[in-house]
Short mmCIF file of N, CA, C and O in Angstrom, two decimals:
data_model
loop_
_atom_site.label_atom_id
_atom_site.label_comp_id
_atom_site.label_asym_id
_atom_site.label_seq_id
_atom_site.Cartn_x
_atom_site.Cartn_y
_atom_site.Cartn_z
N MET A 21 18.04 -13.31 -5.92
CA MET A 21 18.52 -13.48 -4.56
C MET A 21 19.81 -12.68 -4.32
O MET A 21 20.01 -12.16 -3.24
N ARG A 22 20.67 -12.65 -5.36
CA ARG A 22 21.94 -11.93 -5.19
C ARG A 22 21.70 -10.46 -4.86
O ARG A 22 22.44 -9.87 -4.08
N HIS A 23 20.68 -9.88 -5.47
CA HIS A 23 20.40 -8.47 -5.22
C HIS A 23 20.06 -8.24 -3.74
O HIS A 23 20.52 -7.29 -3.14
N LEU A 24 19.26 -9.13 -3.17
CA LEU A 24 18.93 -9.02 -1.75
C LEU A 24 20.18 -9.18 -0.90
O LEU A 24 20.39 -8.43 0.06
N HIS A 25 21.05 -10.13 -1.26
CA HIS A 25 22.28 -10.35 -0.50
C HIS A 25 23.24 -9.17 -0.59
O HIS A 25 24.12 -9.02 0.25
N ALA A 26 23.06 -8.31 -1.59
CA ALA A 26 23.90 -7.12 -1.73
C ALA A 26 23.42 -5.96 -0.85
O ALA A 26 24.11 -4.96 -0.72
N LEU A 27 22.26 -6.12 -0.22
CA LEU A 27 21.73 -5.09 0.67
C LEU A 27 22.65 -4.93 1.88
O LEU A 27 22.99 -5.90 2.54
N SER A 28 23.02 -3.70 2.15
CA SER A 28 23.91 -3.40 3.27
C SER A 28 23.09 -2.87 4.44
O SER A 28 22.51 -1.79 4.36
N LEU A 29 23.01 -3.65 5.50
CA LEU A 29 22.30 -3.26 6.72
C LEU A 29 23.29 -3.17 7.88
O LEU A 29 24.27 -3.90 7.91
N THR A 30 22.98 -2.30 8.83
CA THR A 30 23.79 -2.21 10.04
C THR A 30 22.89 -2.40 11.23
O THR A 30 22.01 -1.57 11.46
N PRO A 31 23.04 -3.47 11.97
CA PRO A 31 23.97 -4.57 11.74
C PRO A 31 23.49 -5.45 10.58
O PRO A 31 22.30 -5.46 10.25
N ALA A 32 24.42 -6.19 10.00
CA ALA A 32 24.07 -7.12 8.92
C ALA A 32 23.15 -8.20 9.48
O ALA A 32 23.31 -8.64 10.62
N LEU A 33 22.16 -8.60 8.68
CA LEU A 33 21.23 -9.64 9.10
C LEU A 33 21.38 -10.85 8.18
O LEU A 33 21.50 -10.69 6.96
N PRO A 34 21.34 -12.06 8.74
CA PRO A 34 21.40 -13.25 7.89
C PRO A 34 20.12 -13.37 7.06
O PRO A 34 19.07 -12.83 7.44
N ILE A 35 20.22 -14.08 5.93
CA ILE A 35 19.09 -14.23 5.03
C ILE A 35 18.78 -15.71 4.84
O ILE A 35 19.67 -16.50 4.50
N ALA A 36 17.53 -16.07 5.08
CA ALA A 36 17.06 -17.43 4.83
C ALA A 36 16.56 -17.49 3.39
O ALA A 36 15.55 -16.88 3.05
N ASP A 37 17.31 -18.18 2.53
CA ASP A 37 16.93 -18.35 1.14
C ASP A 37 16.01 -19.55 0.98
O ASP A 37 16.07 -20.49 1.78
N PRO A 38 15.17 -19.55 -0.06
CA PRO A 38 14.24 -20.67 -0.27
C PRO A 38 14.98 -22.01 -0.40
O PRO A 38 15.99 -22.10 -1.10
N ASN A 39 14.46 -23.00 0.28
CA ASN A 39 14.93 -24.38 0.19
C ASN A 39 16.41 -24.55 0.53
O ASN A 39 17.08 -25.43 0.00
N ILE A 40 16.92 -23.71 1.41
CA ILE A 40 18.30 -23.82 1.91
C ILE A 40 18.20 -23.93 3.43
O ILE A 40 17.49 -23.16 4.07
N ASP A 41 18.91 -24.91 4.00
CA ASP A 41 18.89 -25.06 5.46
C ASP A 41 19.29 -23.76 6.13
O ASP A 41 20.24 -23.09 5.71
N PHE A 42 18.55 -23.40 7.19
CA PHE A 42 18.80 -22.15 7.88
C PHE A 42 18.40 -22.30 9.34
O PHE A 42 17.32 -22.79 9.65
N ASP A 43 19.27 -21.90 10.22
CA ASP A 43 18.97 -21.85 11.65
C ASP A 43 18.85 -20.39 12.05
O ASP A 43 19.84 -19.64 11.98
N PRO A 44 17.65 -19.96 12.48
CA PRO A 44 17.49 -18.56 12.88
C PRO A 44 18.45 -18.21 14.01
O PRO A 44 18.72 -19.03 14.90
N PRO A 45 19.01 -17.00 13.99
CA PRO A 45 19.94 -16.60 15.05
C PRO A 45 19.22 -16.45 16.39
O PRO A 45 18.00 -16.25 16.43
N ALA A 46 19.98 -16.52 17.45
CA ALA A 46 19.41 -16.45 18.80
C ALA A 46 18.68 -15.13 19.06
O ALA A 46 17.71 -15.08 19.82
N ASP A 47 19.14 -14.03 18.42
CA ASP A 47 18.49 -12.74 18.66
C ASP A 47 17.19 -12.58 17.87
O ASP A 47 16.48 -11.59 18.02
N GLY A 48 16.86 -13.57 17.01
CA GLY A 48 15.60 -13.56 16.28
C GLY A 48 15.55 -12.61 15.10
O GLY A 48 14.51 -12.48 14.45
N ARG A 49 16.65 -11.95 14.76
CA ARG A 49 16.68 -10.95 13.68
C ARG A 49 17.26 -11.57 12.41
O ARG A 49 18.42 -11.95 12.38
N TYR A 50 16.43 -11.62 11.37
CA TYR A 50 16.90 -12.12 10.08
C TYR A 50 15.88 -11.77 9.01
O TYR A 50 14.79 -11.28 9.30
N LEU A 51 16.26 -12.02 7.76
CA LEU A 51 15.37 -11.84 6.62
C LEU A 51 15.06 -13.21 6.02
O LEU A 51 15.91 -14.10 6.05
N ARG A 52 13.86 -13.35 5.48
CA ARG A 52 13.49 -14.59 4.78
C ARG A 52 13.01 -14.22 3.38
O ARG A 52 12.09 -13.43 3.23
N ALA A 53 13.62 -14.79 2.37
CA ALA A 53 13.27 -14.52 0.98
C ALA A 53 12.37 -15.63 0.44
O ALA A 53 12.60 -16.81 0.71
N THR A 54 11.34 -15.22 -0.31
CA THR A 54 10.42 -16.17 -0.94
C THR A 54 10.12 -15.67 -2.35
O THR A 54 9.75 -14.52 -2.54
N PHE A 55 10.27 -16.54 -3.33
CA PHE A 55 9.97 -16.22 -4.72
C PHE A 55 8.59 -16.80 -5.04
O PHE A 55 8.35 -17.99 -4.81
N VAL A 56 7.69 -15.97 -5.54
CA VAL A 56 6.32 -16.40 -5.84
C VAL A 56 6.02 -16.11 -7.31
O VAL A 56 5.61 -15.00 -7.66
N PRO A 57 6.24 -17.10 -8.21
CA PRO A 57 5.91 -16.85 -9.60
C PRO A 57 4.40 -16.71 -9.76
O PRO A 57 3.62 -17.29 -9.00
N ASN A 58 3.99 -15.92 -10.75
CA ASN A 58 2.56 -15.70 -10.95
C ASN A 58 2.20 -16.12 -12.36
O ASN A 58 2.49 -17.23 -12.76
N THR A 59 1.64 -15.23 -13.15
CA THR A 59 1.15 -15.60 -14.46
C THR A 59 2.22 -15.45 -15.54
O THR A 59 3.18 -14.71 -15.39
N THR A 60 2.01 -16.16 -16.63
CA THR A 60 2.83 -16.04 -17.82
C THR A 60 1.91 -15.58 -18.94
O THR A 60 0.86 -16.18 -19.18
N ASP A 61 2.30 -14.50 -19.62
CA ASP A 61 1.50 -13.98 -20.73
C ASP A 61 2.25 -14.18 -22.03
O ASP A 61 3.43 -13.83 -22.14
N ARG A 62 1.54 -14.72 -23.00
CA ARG A 62 2.10 -14.88 -24.34
C ARG A 62 1.87 -13.56 -25.07
O ARG A 62 0.74 -13.14 -25.27
N LEU A 63 2.95 -12.90 -25.48
CA LEU A 63 2.84 -11.57 -26.06
C LEU A 63 2.65 -11.58 -27.57
O LEU A 63 2.11 -10.64 -28.13
N PHE A 64 3.13 -12.62 -28.22
CA PHE A 64 3.06 -12.67 -29.67
C PHE A 64 2.45 -14.00 -30.12
O PHE A 64 2.49 -14.98 -29.39
N ILE A 65 1.90 -14.01 -31.30
CA ILE A 65 1.25 -15.22 -31.81
C ILE A 65 2.27 -16.33 -32.01
O ILE A 65 1.99 -17.49 -31.75
N GLN A 66 3.47 -15.98 -32.42
CA GLN A 66 4.52 -16.97 -32.61
C GLN A 66 4.77 -17.74 -31.32
O GLN A 66 4.92 -17.15 -30.26
N SER A 67 4.81 -19.05 -31.40
CA SER A 67 5.04 -19.83 -30.17
C SER A 67 6.45 -19.66 -29.63
O SER A 67 6.70 -19.93 -28.46
N THR A 68 7.38 -19.20 -30.48
CA THR A 68 8.75 -19.02 -30.01
C THR A 68 9.02 -17.57 -29.57
O THR A 68 10.13 -17.23 -29.21
N GLY A 69 7.97 -16.73 -29.62
CA GLY A 69 8.14 -15.32 -29.24
C GLY A 69 8.32 -15.15 -27.74
O GLY A 69 8.21 -16.10 -26.96
N LEU A 70 8.60 -13.91 -27.36
CA LEU A 70 8.78 -13.60 -25.94
C LEU A 70 7.50 -13.83 -25.13
O LEU A 70 6.39 -13.64 -25.65
N HIS A 71 7.68 -14.21 -23.90
CA HIS A 71 6.59 -14.32 -22.94
C HIS A 71 6.91 -13.37 -21.78
O HIS A 71 8.08 -13.14 -21.46
N ARG A 72 5.87 -12.83 -21.16
CA ARG A 72 6.06 -11.98 -19.99
C ARG A 72 5.72 -12.80 -18.75
O ARG A 72 4.62 -13.33 -18.62
N TYR A 73 6.66 -12.87 -17.84
CA TYR A 73 6.48 -13.57 -16.58
C TYR A 73 6.30 -12.53 -15.50
O TYR A 73 7.09 -11.59 -15.40
N THR A 74 5.28 -12.67 -14.69
CA THR A 74 5.09 -11.77 -13.57
C THR A 74 5.20 -12.56 -12.27
O THR A 74 5.00 -13.77 -12.26
N GLY A 75 5.53 -11.87 -11.23
CA GLY A 75 5.63 -12.56 -9.96
C GLY A 75 5.91 -11.61 -8.82
O GLY A 75 5.93 -10.39 -8.98
N LEU A 76 6.08 -12.22 -7.66
CA LEU A 76 6.36 -11.47 -6.44
C LEU A 76 7.64 -12.01 -5.82
O LEU A 76 7.91 -13.21 -5.86
N PHE A 77 8.40 -11.10 -5.27
CA PHE A 77 9.55 -11.47 -4.46
C PHE A 77 9.22 -10.96 -3.07
O PHE A 77 9.01 -9.76 -2.88
N MET A 78 9.09 -11.86 -2.12
CA MET A 78 8.71 -11.51 -0.76
C MET A 78 9.95 -11.55 0.13
O MET A 78 10.73 -12.49 0.05
N VAL A 79 10.08 -10.53 0.95
CA VAL A 79 11.15 -10.50 1.95
C VAL A 79 10.48 -10.22 3.29
O VAL A 79 9.88 -9.17 3.48
N ASP A 80 10.55 -11.19 4.19
CA ASP A 80 10.00 -11.02 5.53
C ASP A 80 11.12 -10.62 6.47
O ASP A 80 12.18 -11.24 6.49
N VAL A 81 10.89 -9.56 7.23
CA VAL A 81 11.86 -9.06 8.21
C VAL A 81 11.42 -9.59 9.58
O VAL A 81 10.35 -9.24 10.06
N PHE A 82 12.25 -10.43 10.17
CA PHE A 82 11.93 -11.04 11.46
C PHE A 82 12.68 -10.35 12.59
O PHE A 82 13.82 -9.92 12.43
N ASP A 83 12.00 -10.29 13.74
CA ASP A 83 12.61 -9.75 14.95
C ASP A 83 11.99 -10.50 16.14
O ASP A 83 11.02 -11.23 15.99
N LYS A 84 12.58 -10.28 17.30
CA LYS A 84 12.10 -10.89 18.53
C LYS A 84 10.76 -10.30 18.94
O LYS A 84 10.57 -9.09 18.83
N PRO A 85 9.83 -11.12 19.44
CA PRO A 85 8.58 -10.55 19.94
C PRO A 85 8.85 -9.72 21.20
O PRO A 85 9.82 -9.96 21.91
N GLY A 86 8.02 -8.74 21.43
CA GLY A 86 8.16 -7.91 22.62
C GLY A 86 9.14 -6.77 22.45
O GLY A 86 9.41 -6.04 23.41
N THR A 87 9.68 -6.58 21.24
CA THR A 87 10.64 -5.51 21.00
C THR A 87 10.00 -4.33 20.27
O THR A 87 10.70 -3.39 19.90
N GLY A 88 8.70 -4.39 20.05
CA GLY A 88 8.02 -3.33 19.31
C GLY A 88 8.15 -3.58 17.81
O GLY A 88 8.79 -4.52 17.37
N GLU A 89 7.52 -2.68 17.04
CA GLU A 89 7.53 -2.82 15.58
C GLU A 89 8.56 -1.93 14.91
O GLU A 89 8.92 -2.16 13.75
N THR A 90 9.04 -0.92 15.58
CA THR A 90 9.87 0.10 14.93
C THR A 90 11.12 -0.46 14.28
O THR A 90 11.42 -0.16 13.12
N ARG A 91 11.84 -1.30 14.99
CA ARG A 91 13.10 -1.82 14.44
C ARG A 91 12.85 -2.67 13.20
O ARG A 91 13.52 -2.49 12.18
N ALA A 92 11.85 -3.55 13.24
CA ALA A 92 11.52 -4.38 12.08
C ALA A 92 11.01 -3.53 10.92
O ALA A 92 11.36 -3.76 9.76
N ARG A 93 10.20 -2.52 11.22
CA ARG A 93 9.68 -1.63 10.16
C ARG A 93 10.80 -0.82 9.52
O ARG A 93 10.79 -0.58 8.32
N ASP A 94 11.77 -0.37 10.32
CA ASP A 94 12.91 0.37 9.76
C ASP A 94 13.68 -0.50 8.76
O ASP A 94 14.05 -0.05 7.67
N VAL A 95 13.93 -1.74 9.14
CA VAL A 95 14.64 -2.65 8.23
C VAL A 95 13.78 -2.92 6.99
O VAL A 95 14.29 -2.93 5.86
N ALA A 96 12.47 -3.12 7.17
CA ALA A 96 11.58 -3.35 6.03
C ALA A 96 11.63 -2.16 5.06
O ALA A 96 11.63 -2.35 3.83
N GLY A 97 11.69 -0.95 5.59
CA GLY A 97 11.81 0.23 4.75
C GLY A 97 13.10 0.24 3.95
O GLY A 97 13.12 0.61 2.77
N GLN A 98 14.18 -0.20 4.57
CA GLN A 98 15.47 -0.27 3.86
C GLN A 98 15.43 -1.34 2.76
O GLN A 98 15.99 -1.14 1.67
N VAL A 99 14.77 -2.45 3.04
CA VAL A 99 14.61 -3.50 2.03
C VAL A 99 13.82 -2.93 0.85
O VAL A 99 14.20 -3.09 -0.32
N ALA A 100 12.70 -2.25 1.12
CA ALA A 100 11.87 -1.67 0.06
C ALA A 100 12.67 -0.68 -0.79
O ALA A 100 12.57 -0.68 -2.02
N GLU A 101 13.48 0.16 -0.14
CA GLU A 101 14.29 1.13 -0.87
C GLU A 101 15.33 0.47 -1.76
O GLU A 101 15.76 1.03 -2.76
N HIS A 102 15.73 -0.74 -1.42
CA HIS A 102 16.73 -1.49 -2.19
C HIS A 102 16.16 -2.02 -3.51
O HIS A 102 16.92 -2.45 -4.38
N PHE A 103 14.83 -2.01 -3.65
CA PHE A 103 14.16 -2.49 -4.85
C PHE A 103 13.28 -1.37 -5.44
O PHE A 103 12.06 -1.47 -5.45
N PRO A 104 13.89 -0.27 -5.94
CA PRO A 104 13.09 0.85 -6.42
C PRO A 104 12.31 0.51 -7.69
O PRO A 104 12.72 -0.34 -8.48
N CYS A 105 11.19 1.20 -7.87
CA CYS A 105 10.35 1.04 -9.06
C CYS A 105 11.20 1.28 -10.32
O CYS A 105 12.02 2.19 -10.34
N ASP A 106 10.98 0.45 -11.31
CA ASP A 106 11.67 0.49 -12.61
C ASP A 106 13.12 0.00 -12.56
O ASP A 106 13.81 0.01 -13.58
N ASP A 107 13.58 -0.45 -11.41
CA ASP A 107 14.92 -1.02 -11.33
C ASP A 107 14.94 -2.30 -12.16
O ASP A 107 13.94 -3.01 -12.26
N ARG A 108 16.08 -2.58 -12.76
CA ARG A 108 16.25 -3.81 -13.53
C ARG A 108 17.34 -4.64 -12.85
O ARG A 108 18.42 -4.13 -12.57
N ILE A 109 17.03 -5.90 -12.63
CA ILE A 109 17.93 -6.80 -11.93
C ILE A 109 18.13 -8.03 -12.81
O ILE A 109 17.15 -8.66 -13.22
N THR A 110 19.38 -8.35 -13.12
CA THR A 110 19.65 -9.52 -13.95
C THR A 110 20.19 -10.64 -13.09
O THR A 110 21.14 -10.46 -12.34
N GLU A 111 19.52 -11.78 -13.18
CA GLU A 111 19.92 -12.99 -12.44
C GLU A 111 19.84 -14.16 -13.40
O GLU A 111 18.83 -14.36 -14.07
N GLU A 112 20.92 -14.92 -13.48
CA GLU A 112 20.97 -16.12 -14.31
C GLU A 112 20.53 -15.85 -15.75
O GLU A 112 19.80 -16.62 -16.36
N GLY A 113 20.97 -14.70 -16.29
CA GLY A 113 20.69 -14.38 -17.67
C GLY A 113 19.31 -13.82 -17.96
O GLY A 113 18.96 -13.54 -19.10
N VAL A 114 18.48 -13.65 -16.94
CA VAL A 114 17.13 -13.11 -17.10
C VAL A 114 17.07 -11.77 -16.38
O VAL A 114 17.50 -11.66 -15.24
N THR A 115 16.53 -10.76 -17.05
CA THR A 115 16.40 -9.44 -16.44
C THR A 115 14.98 -9.25 -15.92
O THR A 115 14.01 -9.41 -16.66
N LEU A 116 14.89 -8.94 -14.63
CA LEU A 116 13.61 -8.64 -13.99
C LEU A 116 13.47 -7.13 -13.91
O LEU A 116 14.45 -6.42 -13.69
N ARG A 117 12.25 -6.64 -14.04
CA ARG A 117 11.99 -5.21 -13.87
C ARG A 117 11.00 -5.05 -12.73
O ARG A 117 9.92 -5.65 -12.73
N ILE A 118 11.35 -4.22 -11.76
CA ILE A 118 10.45 -3.93 -10.66
C ILE A 118 9.36 -3.02 -11.20
O ILE A 118 9.64 -1.96 -11.75
N ILE A 119 8.08 -3.42 -11.06
CA ILE A 119 7.00 -2.69 -11.73
C ILE A 119 6.25 -1.71 -10.83
O ILE A 119 5.55 -0.85 -11.34
N THR A 120 6.36 -1.83 -9.54
CA THR A 120 5.73 -0.88 -8.63
C THR A 120 6.66 -0.66 -7.43
O THR A 120 7.59 -1.44 -7.22
N ARG A 121 6.36 0.36 -6.65
CA ARG A 121 7.10 0.51 -5.39
C ARG A 121 6.79 -0.68 -4.51
O ARG A 121 5.64 -1.11 -4.41
N PRO A 122 7.79 -1.25 -3.84
CA PRO A 122 7.52 -2.36 -2.94
C PRO A 122 6.53 -1.96 -1.84
O PRO A 122 6.48 -0.81 -1.41
N ASN A 123 5.74 -2.92 -1.42
CA ASN A 123 4.75 -2.71 -0.38
C ASN A 123 5.27 -3.26 0.95
O ASN A 123 5.67 -4.42 1.02
N VAL A 124 5.28 -2.42 1.97
CA VAL A 124 5.62 -2.87 3.32
C VAL A 124 4.30 -3.13 4.03
O VAL A 124 3.49 -2.21 4.22
N GLY A 125 4.06 -4.38 4.38
CA GLY A 125 2.78 -4.76 4.96
C GLY A 125 2.74 -4.56 6.47
O GLY A 125 3.70 -4.10 7.10
N PRO A 126 1.61 -4.93 7.05
CA PRO A 126 1.45 -4.79 8.50
C PRO A 126 2.29 -5.83 9.25
O PRO A 126 2.55 -6.91 8.73
N ALA A 127 2.69 -5.48 10.44
CA ALA A 127 3.46 -6.41 11.27
C ALA A 127 2.58 -7.59 11.66
O ALA A 127 1.40 -7.43 11.98
N ILE A 128 3.16 -8.77 11.62
CA ILE A 128 2.48 -10.00 12.04
C ILE A 128 3.18 -10.43 13.33
O ILE A 128 4.38 -10.71 13.33
N ILE A 129 2.42 -10.43 14.41
CA ILE A 129 3.00 -10.72 15.72
C ILE A 129 2.55 -12.11 16.16
O ILE A 129 1.35 -12.39 16.24
N GLU A 130 3.53 -12.96 16.41
CA GLU A 130 3.27 -14.34 16.84
C GLU A 130 4.01 -14.58 18.15
O GLU A 130 4.76 -13.72 18.62
N ASP A 131 3.83 -15.77 18.71
CA ASP A 131 4.50 -16.09 19.97
C ASP A 131 6.02 -16.07 19.85
O ASP A 131 6.71 -15.60 20.75
N GLN A 132 6.55 -16.61 18.74
CA GLN A 132 7.99 -16.77 18.59
C GLN A 132 8.68 -15.61 17.87
O GLN A 132 9.90 -15.51 17.91
N ALA A 133 7.92 -14.79 17.16
CA ALA A 133 8.55 -13.73 16.35
C ALA A 133 7.54 -12.68 15.94
O ALA A 133 6.33 -12.89 15.98
N ILE A 134 8.08 -11.54 15.55
CA ILE A 134 7.31 -10.53 14.85
C ILE A 134 7.92 -10.48 13.45
O ILE A 134 9.14 -10.64 13.30
N HIS A 135 7.09 -10.35 12.44
CA HIS A 135 7.69 -10.14 11.13
C HIS A 135 6.86 -9.16 10.31
O HIS A 135 5.66 -9.05 10.45
N VAL A 136 7.60 -8.41 9.48
CA VAL A 136 7.02 -7.39 8.61
C VAL A 136 7.32 -7.82 7.17
O VAL A 136 8.48 -7.93 6.79
N PRO A 137 6.27 -8.07 6.37
CA PRO A 137 6.50 -8.51 4.99
C PRO A 137 6.72 -7.34 4.04
O PRO A 137 6.09 -6.29 4.16
N VAL A 138 7.65 -7.54 3.12
CA VAL A 138 7.89 -6.59 2.03
C VAL A 138 7.62 -7.34 0.73
O VAL A 138 8.19 -8.41 0.51
N THR A 139 6.75 -6.78 -0.11
CA THR A 139 6.38 -7.44 -1.37
C THR A 139 6.89 -6.62 -2.54
O THR A 139 6.60 -5.43 -2.65
N VAL A 140 7.66 -7.28 -3.39
CA VAL A 140 8.24 -6.65 -4.57
C VAL A 140 7.61 -7.32 -5.80
O VAL A 140 7.72 -8.52 -5.98
N GLU A 141 6.91 -6.52 -6.65
CA GLU A 141 6.31 -7.06 -7.87
C GLU A 141 7.27 -6.87 -9.03
O GLU A 141 7.90 -5.82 -9.15
N PHE A 142 7.36 -7.89 -9.92
CA PHE A 142 8.28 -7.79 -11.04
C PHE A 142 7.70 -8.38 -12.32
O PHE A 142 6.73 -9.14 -12.28
N TRP A 143 8.30 -8.00 -13.43
CA TRP A 143 8.09 -8.61 -14.75
C TRP A 143 9.42 -9.12 -15.24
O TRP A 143 10.46 -8.58 -14.92
N ALA A 144 9.35 -10.14 -16.06
CA ALA A 144 10.53 -10.60 -16.81
C ALA A 144 10.06 -11.03 -18.18
O ALA A 144 8.97 -11.58 -18.34
N PHE A 145 10.84 -10.71 -19.19
CA PHE A 145 10.52 -11.12 -20.56
C PHE A 145 11.54 -12.15 -21.00
O PHE A 145 12.74 -11.92 -20.92
N ALA A 146 11.05 -13.29 -21.43
CA ALA A 146 11.98 -14.36 -21.86
C ALA A 146 11.29 -15.21 -22.92
O ALA A 146 10.09 -15.26 -23.03
#
């Protein structure tokens, strides 16, 4: 999460972190972070050996409906660039490695918001 919070955007956008109270701003522009753990692979026969953890880090870029997709897509592109392939990020003593270029998905348009999802795939060995 700290790596996402280090992202410099102009204008700066608030970030909704998982399981933390958050009130979306009146202008409807913000980011939402979601951590999605996936599989755990046992790499060695030893039960105390390293395991590989894979997962997804999702960042949804929200904007006001009726404003088009360009502004949200531009921010999504900046988020994706902030997590380059092969980057290593250490959080709470665990190093994550970004394994592919982040994917910027299609815009999802709803009554209250438009959002563009950014998916970051990672590995961690622990």
